[in-house]
Tab-separated table of C-alpha atoms in Angstrom:
chain	number	residue	atom	x	y	z
A	2	MET	CA	-114.477	-12.670	-31.621
A	3	ALA	CA	-112.756	-15.385	-33.568
A	4	ILE	CA	-112.520	-18.925	-32.455
A	5	LEU	CA	-109.061	-20.498	-31.975
A	6	SER	CA	-109.789	-23.232	-34.459
A	7	ASP	CA	-110.524	-20.597	-37.071
A	8	TYR	CA	-107.035	-19.051	-36.544
A	9	GLU	CA	-105.375	-22.424	-36.875
A	10	GLU	CA	-107.265	-23.222	-40.086
A	11	GLU	CA	-106.357	-19.811	-41.553
A	12	GLU	CA	-102.685	-20.254	-40.597
A	13	GLN	CA	-102.670	-23.714	-42.249
A	14	LYS	CA	-104.103	-22.223	-45.460
A	15	GLN	CA	-101.410	-19.501	-45.508
A	16	THR	CA	-98.720	-22.138	-44.994
A	17	GLU	CA	-100.055	-24.242	-47.868
A	18	SER	CA	-100.305	-21.175	-50.095
A	19	VAL	CA	-96.507	-20.618	-49.771
A	20	LYS	CA	-94.820	-22.553	-52.602
A	21	LYS	CA	-91.645	-24.416	-51.723
A	22	PRO	CA	-88.786	-23.459	-54.087
A	23	PHE	CA	-87.306	-26.050	-56.384
A	24	ASN	CA	-83.855	-26.908	-55.189
A	25	ALA	CA	-81.729	-29.329	-57.221
A	26	VAL	CA	-78.303	-29.301	-58.848
A	27	LEU	CA	-77.732	-30.849	-62.274
A	28	ASP	CA	-74.825	-33.318	-62.188
A	29	SER	CA	-73.712	-34.123	-65.733
A	30	SER	CA	-72.512	-37.562	-64.619
A	31	ASP	CA	-75.999	-38.441	-63.153
A	32	PRO	CA	-78.711	-36.470	-64.983
A	33	LEU	CA	-81.426	-38.998	-64.036
A	34	ARG	CA	-81.225	-37.982	-60.400
A	35	PHE	CA	-81.956	-34.419	-61.400
A	36	LEU	CA	-84.982	-35.509	-63.451
A	37	GLN	CA	-86.247	-37.609	-60.587
A	38	THR	CA	-86.052	-34.616	-58.203
A	39	ALA	CA	-87.794	-32.477	-60.778
A	40	PHE	CA	-90.626	-34.984	-61.287
A	41	GLU	CA	-91.112	-35.304	-57.557
A	42	PHE	CA	-91.332	-31.512	-57.248
A	43	VAL	CA	-93.849	-31.296	-60.103
A	44	ALA	CA	-95.887	-34.126	-58.589
A	45	ARG	CA	-95.913	-32.407	-55.178
A	46	GLU	CA	-96.714	-28.939	-56.423
A	47	THR	CA	-99.041	-29.720	-59.335
A	48	ASP	CA	-101.637	-32.272	-60.391
A	49	LEU	CA	-99.806	-33.205	-63.591
A	50	PHE	CA	-99.309	-36.818	-62.627
A	51	LYS	CA	-102.965	-37.229	-61.714
A	52	LYS	CA	-103.825	-37.119	-65.414
A	53	ASP	CA	-104.111	-40.345	-67.354
A	54	SER	CA	-102.200	-38.952	-70.308
A	55	VAL	CA	-99.161	-37.910	-68.304
A	56	ILE	CA	-96.889	-40.564	-69.808
A	57	LYS	CA	-97.779	-39.420	-73.304
A	58	ASP	CA	-97.129	-35.775	-72.360
A	59	VAL	CA	-93.716	-36.582	-70.878
A	60	ASN	CA	-92.773	-38.721	-73.923
A	61	GLY	CA	-93.848	-35.920	-76.222
A	62	LEU	CA	-91.715	-33.435	-74.317
A	63	VAL	CA	-88.647	-35.651	-74.492
A	64	ARG	CA	-89.230	-36.279	-78.201
A	65	SER	CA	-89.522	-32.563	-78.955
A	66	VAL	CA	-86.284	-31.807	-77.093
A	67	LYS	CA	-84.492	-34.572	-79.000
A	68	GLU	CA	-85.786	-33.324	-82.342
A	69	LYS	CA	-84.552	-29.819	-81.503
A	70	LEU	CA	-81.079	-31.175	-80.679
A	71	ASP	CA	-81.002	-33.227	-83.912
A	72	ALA	CA	-81.988	-30.129	-85.895
A	73	ASP	CA	-79.242	-28.064	-84.314
A	74	GLU	CA	-76.730	-30.831	-85.123
A	75	ARG	CA	-77.799	-30.946	-88.742
A	76	LYS	CA	-77.472	-27.174	-89.076
A	77	ARG	CA	-73.943	-27.347	-87.611
A	78	LYS	CA	-72.908	-30.040	-90.089
A	79	GLU	CA	-74.455	-28.124	-93.016
A	80	LYS	CA	-72.383	-25.117	-92.063
A	81	ALA	CA	-69.219	-27.269	-91.818
A	82	VAL	CA	-69.600	-28.902	-95.270
A	83	PRO	CA	-69.475	-25.666	-97.364
A	84	ALA	CA	-66.419	-24.666	-95.372
A	85	ALA	CA	-64.680	-27.948	-96.168
A	86	ASN	CA	-65.600	-27.741	-99.874
A	87	ASN	CA	-64.654	-24.137	-100.294
A	88	GLY	CA	-60.904	-24.899	-100.899
A	89	GLY	CA	-59.781	-22.829	-103.846
A	90	ALA	CA	-59.168	-19.076	-103.580
A	91	SER	CA	-60.336	-18.610	-100.012
A	92	ALA	CA	-57.973	-21.316	-98.747
A	93	LYS	CA	-55.026	-19.858	-100.680
A	94	THR	CA	-55.841	-16.394	-99.253
A	95	GLU	CA	-55.987	-17.809	-95.704
A	96	ASN	CA	-52.689	-19.654	-96.204
A	97	LYS	CA	-50.966	-16.623	-97.768
A	98	ARG	CA	-52.200	-14.296	-95.006
A	99	ALA	CA	-51.058	-16.803	-92.377
A	100	LYS	CA	-47.567	-16.963	-93.927
A	101	GLU	CA	-47.249	-13.186	-94.179
A	102	ASP	CA	-48.340	-12.708	-90.572
A	103	SER	CA	-45.992	-15.458	-89.347
A	104	SER	CA	-43.032	-14.012	-91.212
A	105	SER	CA	-43.644	-10.541	-89.797
A	106	SER	CA	-44.495	-11.667	-86.250
A	107	ALA	CA	-41.861	-12.063	-83.510
A	108	PRO	CA	-41.915	-13.969	-80.180
A	109	SER	CA	-43.332	-12.012	-77.265
A	110	GLN	CA	-41.300	-10.839	-74.357
A	111	SER	CA	-42.252	-13.868	-72.297
A	112	GLY	CA	-40.648	-16.091	-74.920
A	113	SER	CA	-43.873	-17.612	-76.325
A	114	ALA	CA	-44.422	-17.276	-80.049
A	115	VAL	CA	-47.265	-15.131	-81.369
A	116	LYS	CA	-50.114	-17.293	-82.769
A	117	GLU	CA	-50.803	-17.132	-86.446
A	118	PRO	CA	-54.297	-16.162	-87.646
A	119	ALA	CA	-54.916	-19.675	-88.927
A	120	ASP	CA	-54.014	-21.179	-85.521
A	121	GLN	CA	-56.173	-18.632	-83.733
A	122	LYS	CA	-59.124	-19.469	-85.930
A	123	MET	CA	-58.634	-23.151	-85.287
A	124	GLU	CA	-58.867	-22.508	-81.516
A	125	GLU	CA	-61.927	-20.223	-81.729
A	126	ALA	CA	-63.883	-22.424	-84.171
A	127	SER	CA	-66.178	-25.289	-83.244
A	128	ASP	CA	-65.374	-28.910	-83.992
A	129	GLY	CA	-67.135	-28.775	-87.365
A	130	ASP	CA	-65.500	-25.451	-88.290
A	131	LYS	CA	-62.083	-26.799	-87.317
A	132	LYS	CA	-62.522	-29.654	-89.758
A	133	GLY	CA	-63.469	-27.217	-92.496
A	134	LEU	CA	-60.487	-24.970	-91.784
A	135	ARG	CA	-58.153	-27.967	-91.755
A	136	GLY	CA	-59.557	-28.876	-95.142
A	137	HIS	CA	-58.764	-25.339	-96.395
A	138	LEU	CA	-55.221	-25.477	-95.144
A	139	PHE	CA	-54.647	-29.009	-96.535
A	140	LEU	CA	-56.004	-28.170	-99.965
A	141	SER	CA	-53.989	-24.966	-100.124
A	142	SER	CA	-50.791	-26.891	-99.463
A	143	MET	CA	-51.397	-29.424	-102.182
A	144	VAL	CA	-49.819	-29.168	-105.645
A	145	PHE	CA	-51.524	-31.053	-108.460
A	146	TYR	CA	-49.493	-32.427	-111.311
A	147	PRO	CA	-50.663	-34.278	-114.473
A	148	PRO	CA	-50.444	-38.059	-114.430
A	149	LEU	CA	-46.950	-39.346	-115.021
A	150	ASN	CA	-45.951	-42.288	-117.151
A	151	LEU	CA	-44.513	-44.615	-114.501
A	152	ARG	CA	-43.024	-47.004	-117.042
A	153	ALA	CA	-39.222	-46.739	-117.053
A	154	ALA	CA	-36.945	-47.357	-119.969
A	155	PRO	CA	-35.229	-50.769	-119.645
A	156	ASN	CA	-31.508	-51.026	-119.143
A	157	LYS	CA	-29.187	-52.616	-121.713
A	158	GLY	CA	-30.236	-56.069	-120.493
A	159	ASN	CA	-33.994	-55.374	-120.891
A	160	GLY	CA	-34.383	-55.158	-117.115
A	161	LEU	CA	-34.006	-52.381	-114.557
A	162	ASP	CA	-31.286	-51.057	-112.215
A	163	MET	CA	-32.650	-50.623	-108.712
A	164	GLU	CA	-31.016	-49.007	-105.691
A	165	ASN	CA	-29.752	-52.232	-104.049
A	166	TYR	CA	-29.852	-54.663	-106.962
A	167	SER	CA	-30.335	-54.958	-110.712
A	168	TRP	CA	-31.910	-57.431	-113.083
A	169	VAL	CA	-31.802	-58.290	-116.794
A	170	GLN	CA	-33.805	-60.780	-118.846
A	171	SER	CA	-34.231	-62.767	-121.978
A	172	LEU	CA	-37.394	-64.564	-123.024
A	173	GLN	CA	-36.235	-67.703	-121.213
A	174	GLU	CA	-34.701	-66.403	-117.965
A	175	VAL	CA	-34.072	-63.527	-115.550
A	176	ASN	CA	-30.678	-62.741	-114.064
A	177	VAL	CA	-30.512	-60.833	-110.823
A	178	THR	CA	-27.372	-59.241	-109.312
A	179	ILE	CA	-27.461	-58.302	-105.602
A	180	PRO	CA	-24.370	-56.662	-104.090
A	181	VAL	CA	-23.338	-57.805	-100.589
A	182	PRO	CA	-20.546	-56.606	-98.256
A	183	PRO	CA	-17.079	-57.598	-99.588
A	184	GLY	CA	-15.739	-60.741	-97.977
A	185	THR	CA	-19.213	-62.270	-97.466
A	186	LYS	CA	-19.166	-66.062	-97.198
A	187	SER	CA	-21.709	-68.231	-99.005
A	188	ARG	CA	-22.867	-69.739	-95.683
A	189	PHE	CA	-24.125	-66.281	-94.687
A	190	ILE	CA	-26.351	-66.014	-97.771
A	191	LEU	CA	-30.118	-66.652	-97.451
A	192	CYS	CA	-31.779	-67.347	-100.789
A	193	GLU	CA	-35.320	-68.738	-101.050
A	194	VAL	CA	-36.845	-69.210	-104.506
A	195	LYS	CA	-40.484	-70.296	-104.739
A	196	LYS	CA	-42.753	-70.517	-107.716
A	197	ASN	CA	-44.089	-66.981	-107.311
A	198	HIS	CA	-41.974	-65.575	-104.478
A	199	LEU	CA	-38.358	-64.559	-103.931
A	200	LYS	CA	-36.330	-63.750	-100.823
A	201	VAL	CA	-32.599	-62.919	-100.787
A	202	GLY	CA	-30.457	-61.464	-98.040
A	203	LEU	CA	-27.963	-62.195	-95.275
A	204	LYS	CA	-28.777	-64.415	-92.340
A	205	GLY	CA	-29.873	-62.590	-89.210
A	206	GLN	CA	-30.512	-59.349	-91.166
A	207	PRO	CA	-33.583	-57.926	-92.951
A	208	PRO	CA	-33.923	-59.274	-96.555
A	209	ILE	CA	-32.265	-57.214	-99.284
A	210	LEU	CA	-34.847	-58.410	-101.790
A	211	GLU	CA	-38.221	-59.980	-100.988
A	212	GLY	CA	-41.633	-60.073	-102.674
A	213	GLU	CA	-43.975	-61.587	-105.185
A	214	LEU	CA	-42.517	-62.238	-108.667
A	215	TYR	CA	-44.007	-60.845	-111.821
A	216	LYS	CA	-44.704	-64.370	-113.136
A	217	SER	CA	-44.041	-67.901	-111.924
A	218	VAL	CA	-40.648	-69.597	-112.365
A	219	LYS	CA	-39.366	-73.155	-112.624
A	220	VAL	CA	-37.976	-73.641	-109.106
A	221	ASP	CA	-35.830	-76.671	-110.021
A	222	ASP	CA	-34.130	-74.694	-112.807
A	223	CYS	CA	-33.244	-71.698	-110.624
A	224	PHE	CA	-29.719	-71.272	-109.206
A	225	TRP	CA	-27.687	-68.751	-107.241
A	226	SER	CA	-23.952	-68.250	-106.682
A	227	LEU	CA	-21.641	-65.869	-104.804
A	228	GLU	CA	-19.332	-63.980	-107.169
A	229	ASP	CA	-15.984	-62.666	-105.763
A	230	GLN	CA	-17.559	-62.662	-102.272
A	231	LYS	CA	-19.257	-59.332	-103.114
A	232	ALA	CA	-22.386	-60.044	-105.166
A	233	VAL	CA	-25.095	-62.762	-105.319
A	234	ALA	CA	-25.874	-63.850	-108.906
A	235	LEU	CA	-29.326	-65.395	-109.236
A	236	LEU	CA	-30.746	-67.132	-112.281
A	237	LEU	CA	-34.533	-67.511	-112.566
A	238	THR	CA	-35.979	-69.676	-115.301
A	239	LYS	CA	-39.296	-68.390	-116.555
A	240	GLN	CA	-42.343	-70.682	-116.624
A	241	ASP	CA	-43.718	-68.790	-119.607
A	242	GLN	CA	-40.838	-68.235	-121.980
A	243	MET	CA	-42.795	-66.233	-124.551
A	244	GLU	CA	-43.340	-63.045	-122.490
A	245	TRP	CA	-41.209	-60.142	-121.301
A	246	TRP	CA	-41.410	-59.315	-117.615
A	247	LYS	CA	-42.524	-55.778	-116.777
A	248	PHE	CA	-40.921	-55.888	-113.332
A	249	LEU	CA	-39.125	-58.336	-111.068
A	250	ILE	CA	-40.902	-57.832	-107.729
A	251	LYS	CA	-44.453	-56.606	-107.318
A	252	GLY	CA	-44.481	-52.937	-106.359
A	253	GLU	CA	-41.409	-52.009	-108.427
A	254	PRO	CA	-41.584	-49.478	-111.290
A	255	GLU	CA	-42.622	-51.123	-114.555
A	256	ILE	CA	-40.400	-51.082	-117.615
A	257	ASP	CA	-41.699	-50.178	-121.028
A	258	THR	CA	-41.720	-53.549	-122.806
A	259	GLN	CA	-42.301	-51.722	-126.101
A	260	LYS	CA	-38.621	-50.679	-125.830
A	261	VAL	CA	-37.289	-54.132	-125.155
A	262	GLU	CA	-34.917	-55.206	-127.978
A	263	PRO	CA	-33.271	-58.627	-127.703
A	264	GLU	CA	-29.829	-59.001	-129.224
A	265	ASN	CA	-29.905	-60.494	-132.706
A	266	SER	CA	-27.080	-62.899	-131.766
A	267	LYS	CA	-29.316	-64.484	-129.171
A	268	LEU	CA	-32.088	-65.155	-131.699
A	269	ALA	CA	-29.842	-67.700	-133.378
A	270	ASP	CA	-29.769	-69.743	-130.208
A	271	LEU	CA	-33.533	-70.245	-130.253
A	272	ASP	CA	-35.344	-73.138	-131.826
A	273	PRO	CA	-37.041	-72.327	-135.157
A	274	GLU	CA	-40.587	-72.125	-133.710
A	275	THR	CA	-39.592	-69.862	-130.817
A	276	ARG	CA	-37.427	-67.688	-133.087
A	277	SER	CA	-40.334	-67.235	-135.539
A	278	THR	CA	-42.586	-66.173	-132.694
A	279	VAL	CA	-40.016	-63.715	-131.322
A	280	GLU	CA	-39.427	-62.176	-134.757
A	281	LYS	CA	-43.182	-61.779	-135.253
A	282	MET	CA	-43.506	-60.061	-131.887
A	283	MET	CA	-40.658	-57.687	-132.756
A	284	PHE	CA	-42.158	-56.903	-136.129
A	285	ASP	CA	-45.631	-56.206	-134.638
A	286	GLN	CA	-44.005	-54.032	-131.992
A	287	ARG	CA	-42.285	-51.884	-134.592
A	288	GLN	CA	-45.473	-51.631	-136.704
A	289	LYS	CA	-47.457	-50.426	-133.688
A	290	GLN	CA	-44.862	-47.783	-132.900
A	291	MET	CA	-45.172	-46.463	-136.481
A	292	GLY	CA	-48.965	-46.665	-136.461
A	293	LYS	CA	-49.013	-49.379	-139.095
A	294	PRO	CA	-50.998	-52.672	-139.162
A	295	THR	CA	-49.534	-55.714	-137.413
A	296	SER	CA	-48.823	-59.001	-139.210
A	297	ASP	CA	-52.222	-60.454	-138.242
A	298	GLU	CA	-54.020	-57.361	-139.530
A	299	MET	CA	-52.022	-57.449	-142.763
A	300	GLN	CA	-52.947	-61.105	-143.260
A	301	LYS	CA	-56.643	-60.319	-142.803
A	302	GLN	CA	-56.387	-57.519	-145.318
A	303	ASP	CA	-54.732	-59.830	-147.859
A	304	ILE	CA	-57.496	-62.408	-147.386
A	305	LEU	CA	-60.162	-59.741	-147.857
A	306	LYS	CA	-58.505	-58.388	-151.022
A	307	LYS	CA	-58.269	-61.884	-152.476
A	308	PHE	CA	-61.921	-62.607	-151.710
A	309	MET	CA	-63.002	-59.266	-153.335
A	310	ALA	CA	-60.926	-60.131	-156.418
A	311	GLU	CA	-62.578	-63.536	-156.746
A	312	HIS	CA	-66.076	-62.050	-156.437
A	313	PRO	CA	-66.212	-58.871	-158.567
A	314	GLU	CA	-70.028	-59.239	-158.848
A	315	MET	CA	-70.425	-58.376	-155.149
A	316	ASP	CA	-70.680	-54.801	-153.957
A	317	PHE	CA	-68.412	-54.082	-150.998
A	318	SER	CA	-68.912	-50.305	-150.988
A	319	ARG	CA	-71.262	-50.392	-147.980
A	320	ALA	CA	-69.623	-53.292	-146.209
A	321	LYS	CA	-68.399	-52.674	-142.678
A	322	ILE	CA	-65.459	-54.923	-141.899
A	323	ASN	CA	-64.088	-55.188	-138.362
């Protein structure tokens, strides 16, 4: 015959032997609450937190999970890089196939267009794969050309004719012609000339011409006038009157200064020193175009020949002369 207390003790043991289920919902906006519930459950059902090394164990677990996530991320990026660098034939094949499919496909009965294979792949791919596919499509649409010579041939005035203005030059000055609406009054013209900057236009409207000049100018010797109420004529006096300008405003196409040829009649207007310098520049320019030595190089050769003639006893066969 059992004693009542024995029944109660046995019932209590059976109750303790039944494990309570873990009940918690992971909320992505508050993951710490889920972890707290999990830790409380583990502490209640096990003796894990009675160990002295529990903090090290938990930290080790968190670290291992993070390392696994980092490794997965690296693998994903490594897969994406070859896809982005593939370009070439595979990209052209993808693009060609996409064009063929798009040309043969027709809108569905509901009115929505059928998706091209390239678009479908973009939707099905992961973020990294999407970037790689975009790279394929971009590379396949590019056409590569050899470098172009951006230097333009100068106009008859050794300048350049632009879309909304033109300019010509001599060694001393630059002349700019800017068309304006017929009947424009001078009081409507806005012209600001600074040492290295130019701005021309109509008041209350965006500038027709504005930007940094190729080289500095003498502001006090610059003038503008309105010709026949249909064009602004601007004269810019160069600070350095021994150099041809390659462009008027920074960002414009450059002219080929090798093709600049000043009129002979204008050379007579120069002072002797300047004229001599200009003629030397023109001679050197022609010599370079023909692959011949310039005046300075010819002078050095003459000096060397004279020195060799004066010293026949010296052996110049192994001499290296720069």
